[in-house]
């Protein structure tokens, strides 16, 4: 004859056991099999800053085109490579680039996943960004034209990316355009933000911005006058850019670089000057010229723009005084050329040395690394 107390305790034990099992299953659902940290975000540092040696290094990763991991086969590789080639080759390449270059920041410039090959957008995103999350290196991303083609919209994907470990991505800018009636004006797209990088530790500029990074959503696809074309950066985004640029000038002129996915029409028309790298395919862009180049020229602070989208192009070329640089195809599920190694771009900011400490930006350099077994460094050049 069990007492009511014993039955009550047994019932509570059963309830706690069921809740515990449910929590474990839910937590498992929200994690990635090979080690994603889970639902609590590991935070990047509040402030990005140059190193004590006066440098700040950015690794650009363009067009990973991640699918379903080891089940997703590679495209455009040699026949002898195909059987054992999958998204895991992209993962290993990213791991190697982080090990070789030891970047201070990683910039992903869109088509992070190839939506049509992904059965679960969230899981593919976690897997694609996992190497940088495991490395604890701060990072940011913009979207390309393929990221939203799986199970999540662009509006859903960017908040997810912003919540990942060590991500400094934002869905919207920190500050919006404030009109006369103090209402917030909509800014087109998802993933427009900027990050400021401070001077070196123990220098006079350790709490001052010396380099600025712009991130812009160049959209996916659109129809204009019945013609299917790629999307473009809108006037609301350019207006926000001008405001940020003006606010930076109020302190001290600060050089900036920008990251987005789809090239602008002027890059197709040219003429380009001082081209370094390979021009292997026709520039794919919108039929709409929204005035991006004109806006960047008027601002005066943007020295270089880093893009993706056209995987076979990896060149830098100067367009009306501003450098436009392709990252080159990074991912193995993205199209490329068999026998031509996938590649990544590196951007290095270097400070000038003052009599007692590091000063402001002296120059910006770039080069590429090939996934050729040796991580060969090619096409080193000074951008500014």
mmCIF file of C-alpha atoms in Angstrom:
data_model
loop_
_atom_site.group_PDB
_atom_site.id
_atom_site.type_symbol
_atom_site.label_atom_id
_atom_site.label_comp_id
_atom_site.label_asym_id
_atom_site.label_seq_id
_atom_site.Cartn_x
_atom_site.Cartn_y
_atom_site.Cartn_z
ATOM 1 C CA UNK A 1 0.000 0.000 0.000
ATOM 2 C CA UNK A 2 1.916 3.038 -1.330
ATOM 3 C CA UNK A 3 1.274 6.255 0.539
ATOM 4 C CA UNK A 4 0.046 9.368 -1.346
ATOM 5 C CA UNK A 5 3.411 10.990 -0.652
ATOM 6 C CA UNK A 6 5.313 8.202 -2.380
ATOM 7 C CA UNK A 7 2.965 8.300 -5.379
ATOM 8 C CA UNK A 8 3.372 12.107 -5.595
ATOM 9 C CA UNK A 9 7.169 11.862 -5.475
ATOM 10 C CA UNK A 10 7.125 9.151 -8.155
ATOM 11 C CA UNK A 11 4.897 11.286 -10.349
ATOM 12 C CA UNK A 12 7.173 14.331 -9.985
ATOM 13 C CA UNK A 13 10.214 12.212 -10.801
ATOM 14 C CA UNK A 14 8.483 11.009 -13.982
ATOM 15 C CA UNK A 15 7.599 14.588 -14.972
ATOM 16 C CA UNK A 16 11.181 15.782 -14.471
ATOM 17 C CA UNK A 17 12.504 12.824 -16.460
ATOM 18 C CA UNK A 18 10.189 13.536 -19.400
ATOM 19 C CA UNK A 19 11.086 17.251 -19.342
ATOM 20 C CA UNK A 20 14.770 16.380 -19.243
ATOM 21 C CA UNK A 21 14.515 14.084 -22.251
ATOM 22 C CA UNK A 22 12.502 16.703 -24.184
ATOM 23 C CA UNK A 23 15.067 19.413 -23.356
ATOM 24 C CA UNK A 24 17.935 17.180 -24.491
ATOM 25 C CA UNK A 25 16.207 16.417 -27.777
ATOM 26 C CA UNK A 26 15.379 20.082 -28.371
ATOM 27 C CA UNK A 27 18.937 21.163 -27.587
ATOM 28 C CA UNK A 28 20.231 18.506 -29.963
ATOM 29 C CA UNK A 29 17.940 19.804 -32.692
ATOM 30 C CA UNK A 30 19.390 23.301 -32.262
ATOM 31 C CA UNK A 31 23.000 22.193 -32.569
ATOM 32 C CA UNK A 32 25.150 20.931 -35.399
ATOM 33 C CA UNK A 33 26.418 17.357 -35.185
ATOM 34 C CA UNK A 34 30.112 18.196 -35.305
ATOM 35 C CA UNK A 35 30.375 20.799 -32.603
ATOM 36 C CA UNK A 36 28.358 24.007 -33.053
ATOM 37 C CA UNK A 37 28.300 25.649 -29.652
ATOM 38 C CA UNK A 38 24.517 25.691 -29.338
ATOM 39 C CA UNK A 39 21.870 28.228 -28.558
ATOM 40 C CA UNK A 40 24.000 30.602 -26.453
ATOM 41 C CA UNK A 41 26.098 32.833 -28.674
ATOM 42 C CA UNK A 42 29.812 33.232 -28.005
ATOM 43 C CA UNK A 43 30.434 36.930 -28.434
ATOM 44 C CA UNK A 44 33.034 38.593 -30.607
ATOM 45 C CA UNK A 45 34.990 41.433 -28.953
ATOM 46 C CA UNK A 46 33.048 44.659 -28.546
ATOM 47 C CA UNK A 47 35.738 46.527 -30.473
ATOM 48 C CA UNK A 48 37.835 45.431 -33.419
ATOM 49 C CA UNK A 49 41.325 46.889 -33.312
ATOM 50 C CA UNK A 50 44.683 46.674 -35.037
ATOM 51 C CA UNK A 51 47.303 44.401 -33.547
ATOM 52 C CA UNK A 52 50.221 45.612 -31.497
ATOM 53 C CA UNK A 53 52.404 45.140 -34.623
ATOM 54 C CA UNK A 54 50.309 47.729 -36.495
ATOM 55 C CA UNK A 55 48.401 45.335 -38.787
ATOM 56 C CA UNK A 56 44.820 44.179 -39.290
ATOM 57 C CA UNK A 57 44.163 41.241 -41.610
ATOM 58 C CA UNK A 58 40.880 40.299 -43.300
ATOM 59 C CA UNK A 59 40.218 37.001 -45.054
ATOM 60 C CA UNK A 60 37.583 37.327 -47.804
ATOM 61 C CA UNK A 61 35.597 34.170 -48.567
ATOM 62 C CA UNK A 62 33.505 34.486 -51.732
ATOM 63 C CA UNK A 63 30.892 31.985 -52.915
ATOM 64 C CA UNK A 64 31.223 28.955 -50.664
ATOM 65 C CA UNK A 65 28.035 27.491 -52.252
ATOM 66 C CA UNK A 66 27.697 25.030 -49.367
ATOM 67 C CA UNK A 67 25.022 22.353 -49.742
ATOM 68 C CA UNK A 68 24.453 19.278 -47.577
ATOM 69 C CA UNK A 69 28.001 18.595 -46.470
ATOM 70 C CA UNK A 70 29.622 15.325 -47.419
ATOM 71 C CA UNK A 71 26.565 14.348 -49.482
ATOM 72 C CA UNK A 72 27.040 17.303 -51.860
ATOM 73 C CA UNK A 73 29.400 16.623 -54.733
ATOM 74 C CA UNK A 74 31.944 19.044 -56.151
ATOM 75 C CA UNK A 75 31.534 20.808 -59.467
ATOM 76 C CA UNK A 76 34.185 21.430 -62.100
ATOM 77 C CA UNK A 77 37.015 19.383 -60.646
ATOM 78 C CA UNK A 78 39.273 16.858 -62.345
ATOM 79 C CA UNK A 79 37.893 13.347 -62.850
ATOM 80 C CA UNK A 80 40.459 11.889 -60.437
ATOM 81 C CA UNK A 81 39.267 14.330 -57.752
ATOM 82 C CA UNK A 82 35.509 13.930 -58.163
ATOM 83 C CA UNK A 83 34.920 10.649 -56.318
ATOM 84 C CA UNK A 84 36.248 11.948 -53.002
ATOM 85 C CA UNK A 85 35.272 15.620 -53.370
ATOM 86 C CA UNK A 86 32.361 17.246 -51.492
ATOM 87 C CA UNK A 87 31.444 20.269 -49.397
ATOM 88 C CA UNK A 88 33.978 18.951 -46.877
ATOM 89 C CA UNK A 89 36.711 20.146 -49.261
ATOM 90 C CA UNK A 90 35.325 23.661 -48.827
ATOM 91 C CA UNK A 91 35.375 23.197 -45.054
ATOM 92 C CA UNK A 92 38.983 22.007 -45.087
ATOM 93 C CA UNK A 93 40.010 24.906 -47.340
ATOM 94 C CA UNK A 94 38.503 27.417 -44.922
ATOM 95 C CA UNK A 95 40.241 25.718 -42.003
ATOM 96 C CA UNK A 96 43.577 25.895 -43.825
ATOM 97 C CA UNK A 97 43.163 29.552 -44.753
ATOM 98 C CA UNK A 98 42.458 30.465 -41.130
ATOM 99 C CA UNK A 99 45.517 28.476 -40.017
ATOM 100 C CA UNK A 100 47.836 29.911 -42.684
ATOM 101 C CA UNK A 101 46.781 33.566 -42.539
ATOM 102 C CA UNK A 102 45.627 33.854 -38.903
ATOM 103 C CA UNK A 103 43.181 36.653 -39.823
ATOM 104 C CA UNK A 104 41.753 39.213 -37.428
ATOM 105 C CA UNK A 105 38.421 39.095 -39.252
ATOM 106 C CA UNK A 106 36.734 36.957 -41.922
ATOM 107 C CA UNK A 107 34.366 38.566 -44.462
ATOM 108 C CA UNK A 108 31.939 36.260 -46.301
ATOM 109 C CA UNK A 109 30.690 37.982 -49.450
ATOM 110 C CA UNK A 110 27.567 36.004 -50.311
ATOM 111 C CA UNK A 111 26.304 32.744 -51.802
ATOM 112 C CA UNK A 112 27.431 31.210 -48.552
ATOM 113 C CA UNK A 113 25.113 28.292 -49.290
ATOM 114 C CA UNK A 114 23.694 27.086 -52.595
ATOM 115 C CA UNK A 115 20.044 27.002 -51.648
ATOM 116 C CA UNK A 116 18.905 24.613 -54.373
ATOM 117 C CA UNK A 117 21.305 21.965 -53.022
ATOM 118 C CA UNK A 118 20.454 22.531 -49.356
ATOM 119 C CA UNK A 119 17.635 20.581 -47.711
ATOM 120 C CA UNK A 120 17.832 22.700 -44.532
ATOM 121 C CA UNK A 121 19.082 26.270 -44.857
ATOM 122 C CA UNK A 122 19.858 26.728 -41.153
ATOM 123 C CA UNK A 123 21.922 23.556 -40.895
ATOM 124 C CA UNK A 124 23.795 24.347 -44.119
ATOM 125 C CA UNK A 125 24.586 27.825 -42.797
ATOM 126 C CA UNK A 126 25.876 26.395 -39.519
ATOM 127 C CA UNK A 127 28.056 23.888 -41.361
ATOM 128 C CA UNK A 128 29.384 26.493 -43.792
ATOM 129 C CA UNK A 129 30.448 28.924 -41.052
ATOM 130 C CA UNK A 130 31.537 26.277 -38.549
ATOM 131 C CA UNK A 131 35.327 26.551 -39.147
ATOM 132 C CA UNK A 132 35.364 30.275 -38.395
ATOM 133 C CA UNK A 133 33.137 29.800 -35.337
ATOM 134 C CA UNK A 134 35.471 27.115 -34.013
ATOM 135 C CA UNK A 135 38.463 29.403 -34.597
ATOM 136 C CA UNK A 136 36.954 32.183 -32.408
ATOM 137 C CA UNK A 137 37.862 34.728 -35.116
ATOM 138 C CA UNK A 138 35.313 37.582 -35.459
ATOM 139 C CA UNK A 139 33.457 37.505 -38.765
ATOM 140 C CA UNK A 140 30.739 39.120 -40.806
ATOM 141 C CA UNK A 141 28.681 38.090 -43.817
ATOM 142 C CA UNK A 142 26.429 39.437 -46.536
ATOM 143 C CA UNK A 143 23.996 37.460 -48.650
ATOM 144 C CA UNK A 144 24.290 36.544 -52.309
ATOM 145 C CA UNK A 145 21.620 35.588 -54.827
ATOM 146 C CA UNK A 146 21.507 31.884 -53.863
ATOM 147 C CA UNK A 147 21.369 31.980 -50.043
ATOM 148 C CA UNK A 148 17.558 32.272 -49.861
ATOM 149 C CA UNK A 149 16.741 29.442 -52.303
ATOM 150 C CA UNK A 150 16.335 26.732 -49.645
ATOM 151 C CA UNK A 151 14.012 26.751 -46.608
ATOM 152 C CA UNK A 152 14.567 30.305 -45.299
ATOM 153 C CA UNK A 153 14.019 33.802 -46.692
ATOM 154 C CA UNK A 154 16.655 36.538 -46.664
ATOM 155 C CA UNK A 155 14.745 38.200 -43.851
ATOM 156 C CA UNK A 156 15.087 35.012 -41.790
ATOM 157 C CA UNK A 157 18.664 34.140 -42.734
ATOM 158 C CA UNK A 158 20.411 37.366 -41.664
ATOM 159 C CA UNK A 159 19.127 37.280 -38.040
ATOM 160 C CA UNK A 160 20.267 33.652 -37.874
ATOM 161 C CA UNK A 161 23.752 34.595 -39.090
ATOM 162 C CA UNK A 162 23.927 37.484 -36.619
ATOM 163 C CA UNK A 163 23.226 35.073 -33.735
ATOM 164 C CA UNK A 164 26.032 32.646 -34.581
ATOM 165 C CA UNK A 165 29.186 32.387 -32.501
ATOM 166 C CA UNK A 166 31.619 35.308 -32.947
ATOM 167 C CA UNK A 167 29.484 36.829 -35.733
ATOM 168 C CA UNK A 168 29.493 40.631 -35.983
ATOM 169 C CA UNK A 169 26.875 40.620 -38.737
ATOM 170 C CA UNK A 170 23.734 42.728 -38.435
ATOM 171 C CA UNK A 171 20.414 42.535 -40.224
ATOM 172 C CA UNK A 172 20.022 46.326 -40.157
ATOM 173 C CA UNK A 173 22.372 49.232 -39.421
ATOM 174 C CA UNK A 174 22.699 50.422 -35.840
ATOM 175 C CA UNK A 175 21.370 53.842 -36.815
ATOM 176 C CA UNK A 176 18.601 54.628 -39.258
ATOM 177 C CA UNK A 177 17.778 57.749 -41.220
ATOM 178 C CA UNK A 178 15.876 60.057 -38.866
ATOM 179 C CA UNK A 179 13.443 62.252 -40.756
ATOM 180 C CA UNK A 180 11.906 65.539 -39.624
ATOM 181 C CA UNK A 181 9.060 63.749 -37.829
ATOM 182 C CA UNK A 182 11.583 61.434 -36.111
ATOM 183 C CA UNK A 183 10.189 58.308 -37.782
ATOM 184 C CA UNK A 184 12.466 55.485 -38.911
ATOM 185 C CA UNK A 185 12.941 55.230 -42.655
ATOM 186 C CA UNK A 186 13.166 51.759 -44.140
ATOM 187 C CA UNK A 187 16.521 50.700 -45.531
ATOM 188 C CA UNK A 188 16.226 48.141 -48.322
ATOM 189 C CA UNK A 189 17.727 44.703 -47.894
ATOM 190 C CA UNK A 190 18.946 42.554 -45.032
ATOM 191 C CA UNK A 191 22.587 42.814 -44.012
ATOM 192 C CA UNK A 192 23.526 46.503 -44.309
ATOM 193 C CA UNK A 193 25.938 47.485 -41.540
ATOM 194 C CA UNK A 194 29.383 48.887 -40.880
ATOM 195 C CA UNK A 195 32.169 47.930 -38.501
ATOM 196 C CA UNK A 196 34.787 50.341 -37.209
ATOM 197 C CA UNK A 197 38.331 49.207 -36.460
ATOM 198 C CA UNK A 198 40.306 51.084 -33.837
ATOM 199 C CA UNK A 199 44.014 51.800 -33.667
ATOM 200 C CA UNK A 200 46.632 49.589 -32.070
ATOM 201 C CA UNK A 201 46.671 48.889 -28.318
ATOM 202 C CA UNK A 202 48.603 51.378 -26.177
ATOM 203 C CA UNK A 203 48.683 53.894 -29.025
ATOM 204 C CA UNK A 204 47.151 57.351 -29.081
ATOM 205 C CA UNK A 205 44.436 56.004 -31.409
ATOM 206 C CA UNK A 206 43.515 52.889 -29.478
ATOM 207 C CA UNK A 207 40.014 54.288 -28.895
ATOM 208 C CA UNK A 208 39.669 55.938 -32.313
ATOM 209 C CA UNK A 209 38.452 54.532 -35.630
ATOM 210 C CA UNK A 210 41.258 54.220 -38.175
ATOM 211 C CA UNK A 211 39.577 51.888 -40.716
ATOM 212 C CA UNK A 212 35.904 51.356 -41.550
ATOM 213 C CA UNK A 213 34.199 48.342 -43.150
ATOM 214 C CA UNK A 214 30.904 48.696 -45.054
ATOM 215 C CA UNK A 215 28.668 45.671 -45.705
ATOM 216 C CA UNK A 216 25.797 45.916 -48.201
ATOM 217 C CA UNK A 217 23.010 43.630 -49.365
ATOM 218 C CA UNK A 218 23.080 43.649 -53.175
ATOM 219 C CA UNK A 219 19.934 41.491 -53.333
ATOM 220 C CA UNK A 220 19.212 38.458 -55.463
ATOM 221 C CA UNK A 221 17.059 38.694 -58.606
ATOM 222 C CA UNK A 222 14.503 41.091 -60.062
ATOM 223 C CA UNK A 223 12.363 41.693 -63.130
ATOM 224 C CA UNK A 224 12.695 45.048 -64.922
ATOM 225 C CA UNK A 225 10.371 45.832 -67.841
ATOM 226 C CA UNK A 226 9.740 42.136 -68.261
ATOM 227 C CA UNK A 227 13.449 41.326 -68.278
ATOM 228 C CA UNK A 228 14.811 38.981 -65.620
ATOM 229 C CA UNK A 229 17.982 40.436 -64.151
ATOM 230 C CA UNK A 230 20.061 40.569 -60.992
ATOM 231 C CA UNK A 231 19.118 42.883 -58.145
ATOM 232 C CA UNK A 232 20.935 46.095 -57.209
ATOM 233 C CA UNK A 233 21.858 48.313 -54.260
ATOM 234 C CA UNK A 234 19.022 50.790 -53.622
ATOM 235 C CA UNK A 235 19.012 54.524 -52.954
ATOM 236 C CA UNK A 236 18.019 54.009 -49.293
ATOM 237 C CA UNK A 237 21.225 52.008 -48.807
ATOM 238 C CA UNK A 238 23.329 54.649 -50.545
ATOM 239 C CA UNK A 239 21.727 57.346 -48.407
ATOM 240 C CA UNK A 240 22.728 55.390 -45.300
ATOM 241 C CA UNK A 241 26.282 55.026 -46.665
ATOM 242 C CA UNK A 242 26.562 58.777 -47.131
ATOM 243 C CA UNK A 243 25.406 59.430 -43.570
ATOM 244 C CA UNK A 244 27.943 57.012 -42.089
ATOM 245 C CA UNK A 245 30.693 58.469 -44.252
ATOM 246 C CA UNK A 246 29.807 61.984 -43.138
ATOM 247 C CA UNK A 247 29.813 60.987 -39.474
ATOM 248 C CA UNK A 248 33.285 59.490 -39.862
ATOM 249 C CA UNK A 249 34.593 62.670 -41.490
ATOM 250 C CA UNK A 250 33.482 64.713 -38.490
ATOM 251 C CA UNK A 251 36.152 62.970 -36.406
ATOM 252 C CA UNK A 252 38.998 62.589 -38.880
ATOM 253 C CA UNK A 253 39.137 61.301 -42.485
ATOM 254 C CA UNK A 254 39.008 57.508 -42.183
ATOM 255 C CA UNK A 255 39.641 55.173 -45.154
ATOM 256 C CA UNK A 256 36.968 52.541 -45.767
ATOM 257 C CA UNK A 257 36.533 49.341 -47.744
ATOM 258 C CA UNK A 258 33.210 47.790 -48.788
ATOM 259 C CA UNK A 259 31.903 44.248 -49.187
ATOM 260 C CA UNK A 260 28.932 43.092 -51.249
ATOM 261 C CA UNK A 261 28.093 40.244 -53.625
ATOM 262 C CA UNK A 262 26.848 41.343 -57.066
ATOM 263 C CA UNK A 263 29.120 43.563 -59.214
ATOM 264 C CA UNK A 264 27.955 46.978 -60.423
ATOM 265 C CA UNK A 265 27.257 47.668 -64.142
ATOM 266 C CA UNK A 266 30.289 49.955 -64.532
ATOM 267 C CA UNK A 267 32.542 46.989 -63.881
ATOM 268 C CA UNK A 268 31.173 45.382 -67.045
ATOM 269 C CA UNK A 269 31.600 48.480 -69.179
ATOM 270 C CA UNK A 270 34.952 49.669 -67.851
ATOM 271 C CA UNK A 271 37.484 50.812 -68.677
ATOM 272 C CA UNK A 272 39.433 49.173 -65.879
ATOM 273 C CA UNK A 273 42.914 50.330 -65.024
ATOM 274 C CA UNK A 274 45.908 48.514 -63.489
ATOM 275 C CA UNK A 275 44.236 45.091 -63.588
ATOM 276 C CA UNK A 276 45.963 42.419 -61.483
ATOM 277 C CA UNK A 277 44.641 38.849 -61.633
ATOM 278 C CA UNK A 278 42.510 36.820 -64.006
ATOM 279 C CA UNK A 279 39.509 38.088 -66.005
ATOM 280 C CA UNK A 280 37.949 34.753 -67.010
ATOM 281 C CA UNK A 281 34.228 35.419 -67.422
ATOM 282 C CA UNK A 282 31.710 38.054 -68.419
ATOM 283 C CA UNK A 283 30.663 40.326 -65.516
ATOM 284 C CA UNK A 284 27.162 39.372 -64.313
ATOM 285 C CA UNK A 285 25.257 42.346 -62.922
ATOM 286 C CA UNK A 286 21.919 44.139 -62.982
ATOM 287 C CA UNK A 287 20.592 46.020 -65.993
ATOM 288 C CA UNK A 288 19.809 48.820 -63.522
ATOM 289 C CA UNK A 289 22.550 51.317 -62.696
ATOM 290 C CA UNK A 290 21.566 52.636 -59.278
ATOM 291 C CA UNK A 291 24.495 55.040 -58.936
ATOM 292 C CA UNK A 292 26.717 53.046 -56.575
ATOM 293 C CA UNK A 293 29.982 54.181 -58.175
ATOM 294 C CA UNK A 294 28.834 57.797 -58.252
ATOM 295 C CA UNK A 295 27.927 57.614 -54.552
ATOM 296 C CA UNK A 296 31.248 56.024 -53.581
ATOM 297 C CA UNK A 297 33.187 58.656 -55.520
ATOM 298 C CA UNK A 298 31.269 61.492 -53.871
ATOM 299 C CA UNK A 299 31.877 60.033 -50.406
ATOM 300 C CA UNK A 300 35.624 59.820 -50.994
ATOM 301 C CA UNK A 301 36.427 57.413 -48.167
ATOM 302 C CA UNK A 302 35.973 54.036 -49.934
ATOM 303 C CA UNK A 303 39.318 52.918 -51.327
ATOM 304 C CA UNK A 304 38.398 49.384 -52.391
ATOM 305 C CA UNK A 305 35.318 47.212 -52.902
ATOM 306 C CA UNK A 306 35.401 43.421 -52.528
ATOM 307 C CA UNK A 307 32.828 41.341 -54.395
ATOM 308 C CA UNK A 308 31.996 37.791 -55.474
ATOM 309 C CA UNK A 309 29.364 36.285 -57.783
ATOM 310 C CA UNK A 310 31.574 35.642 -60.850
ATOM 311 C CA UNK A 311 33.642 32.699 -59.637
ATOM 312 C CA UNK A 312 36.187 32.595 -62.451
ATOM 313 C CA UNK A 313 37.191 36.232 -61.993
ATOM 314 C CA UNK A 314 39.770 36.953 -59.296
ATOM 315 C CA UNK A 315 41.160 40.280 -60.479
ATOM 316 C CA UNK A 316 41.477 43.713 -58.944
ATOM 317 C CA UNK A 317 40.910 46.646 -61.273
ATOM 318 C CA UNK A 318 40.686 50.371 -60.664
ATOM 319 C CA UNK A 319 37.438 52.014 -61.755
ATOM 320 C CA UNK A 320 37.401 55.829 -61.664
ATOM 321 C CA UNK A 321 39.930 55.787 -58.833
ATOM 322 C CA UNK A 322 38.324 53.030 -56.708
ATOM 323 C CA UNK A 323 39.589 49.451 -56.675
ATOM 324 C CA UNK A 324 37.093 46.640 -57.319
ATOM 325 C CA UNK A 325 38.402 43.208 -56.364
ATOM 326 C CA UNK A 326 36.878 39.766 -56.865
ATOM 327 C CA UNK A 327 37.423 37.166 -54.180
ATOM 328 C CA UNK A 328 37.606 34.311 -56.690
ATOM 329 C CA UNK A 329 35.521 31.146 -56.319
ATOM 330 C CA UNK A 330 36.089 29.580 -52.887
ATOM 331 C CA UNK A 331 33.594 26.720 -52.652
ATOM 332 C CA UNK A 332 33.820 23.328 -54.328
ATOM 333 C CA UNK A 333 30.102 23.075 -55.048
ATOM 334 C CA UNK A 334 30.229 26.365 -56.926
ATOM 335 C CA UNK A 335 31.093 26.401 -60.614
ATOM 336 C CA UNK A 336 34.725 26.918 -61.607
ATOM 337 C CA UNK A 337 37.308 25.449 -63.936
ATOM 338 C CA UNK A 338 38.597 21.902 -63.540
ATOM 339 C CA UNK A 339 42.297 21.972 -62.698
ATOM 340 C CA UNK A 340 42.202 25.596 -61.533
ATOM 341 C CA UNK A 341 42.505 25.772 -57.735
ATOM 342 C CA UNK A 342 39.807 27.404 -55.628
ATOM 343 C CA UNK A 343 41.045 30.589 -53.964
ATOM 344 C CA UNK A 344 40.603 33.167 -51.216
ATOM 345 C CA UNK A 345 41.566 36.834 -50.952
ATOM 346 C CA UNK A 346 43.419 38.498 -48.074
ATOM 347 C CA UNK A 347 43.298 42.225 -47.260
ATOM 348 C CA UNK A 348 45.925 43.722 -44.955
ATOM 349 C CA UNK A 349 45.767 47.152 -43.350
ATOM 350 C CA UNK A 350 49.080 48.578 -42.078
ATOM 351 C CA UNK A 351 49.521 51.531 -39.760
ATOM 352 C CA UNK A 352 52.181 54.212 -40.011
ATOM 353 C CA UNK A 353 54.823 54.211 -37.318
ATOM 354 C CA UNK A 354 55.026 57.401 -35.285
ATOM 355 C CA UNK A 355 57.918 58.491 -33.051
ATOM 356 C CA UNK A 356 56.332 56.838 -30.005
ATOM 357 C CA UNK A 357 53.458 54.644 -31.193
ATOM 358 C CA UNK A 358 51.410 53.478 -34.149
ATOM 359 C CA UNK A 359 49.431 56.138 -36.006
ATOM 360 C CA UNK A 360 46.794 56.026 -38.732
ATOM 361 C CA UNK A 361 46.536 53.817 -41.825
ATOM 362 C CA UNK A 362 49.644 53.885 -43.993
ATOM 363 C CA UNK A 363 48.556 51.463 -46.709
ATOM 364 C CA UNK A 364 46.197 48.631 -47.684
ATOM 365 C CA UNK A 365 47.573 45.551 -49.446
ATOM 366 C CA UNK A 366 45.942 42.429 -50.877
ATOM 367 C CA UNK A 367 46.861 39.001 -52.251
ATOM 368 C CA UNK A 368 45.242 35.637 -52.893
ATOM 369 C CA UNK A 369 45.857 32.105 -51.603
ATOM 370 C CA UNK A 370 45.268 29.026 -53.754
ATOM 371 C CA UNK A 371 43.966 25.680 -52.533
ATOM 372 C CA UNK A 372 46.738 23.844 -54.353
ATOM 373 C CA UNK A 373 48.185 21.875 -51.456
ATOM 374 C CA UNK A 374 50.768 24.538 -50.662
ATOM 375 C CA UNK A 375 48.491 27.530 -50.119
ATOM 376 C CA UNK A 376 50.414 29.386 -52.819
ATOM 377 C CA UNK A 377 50.354 33.177 -52.462
ATOM 378 C CA UNK A 378 49.730 35.079 -55.709
ATOM 379 C CA UNK A 379 49.083 38.574 -57.084
ATOM 380 C CA UNK A 380 50.241 40.653 -54.139
ATOM 381 C CA UNK A 381 49.589 44.354 -54.694
ATOM 382 C CA UNK A 382 49.099 47.670 -52.934
ATOM 383 C CA UNK A 383 45.563 49.056 -53.196
ATOM 384 C CA UNK A 384 46.047 52.281 -51.290
#
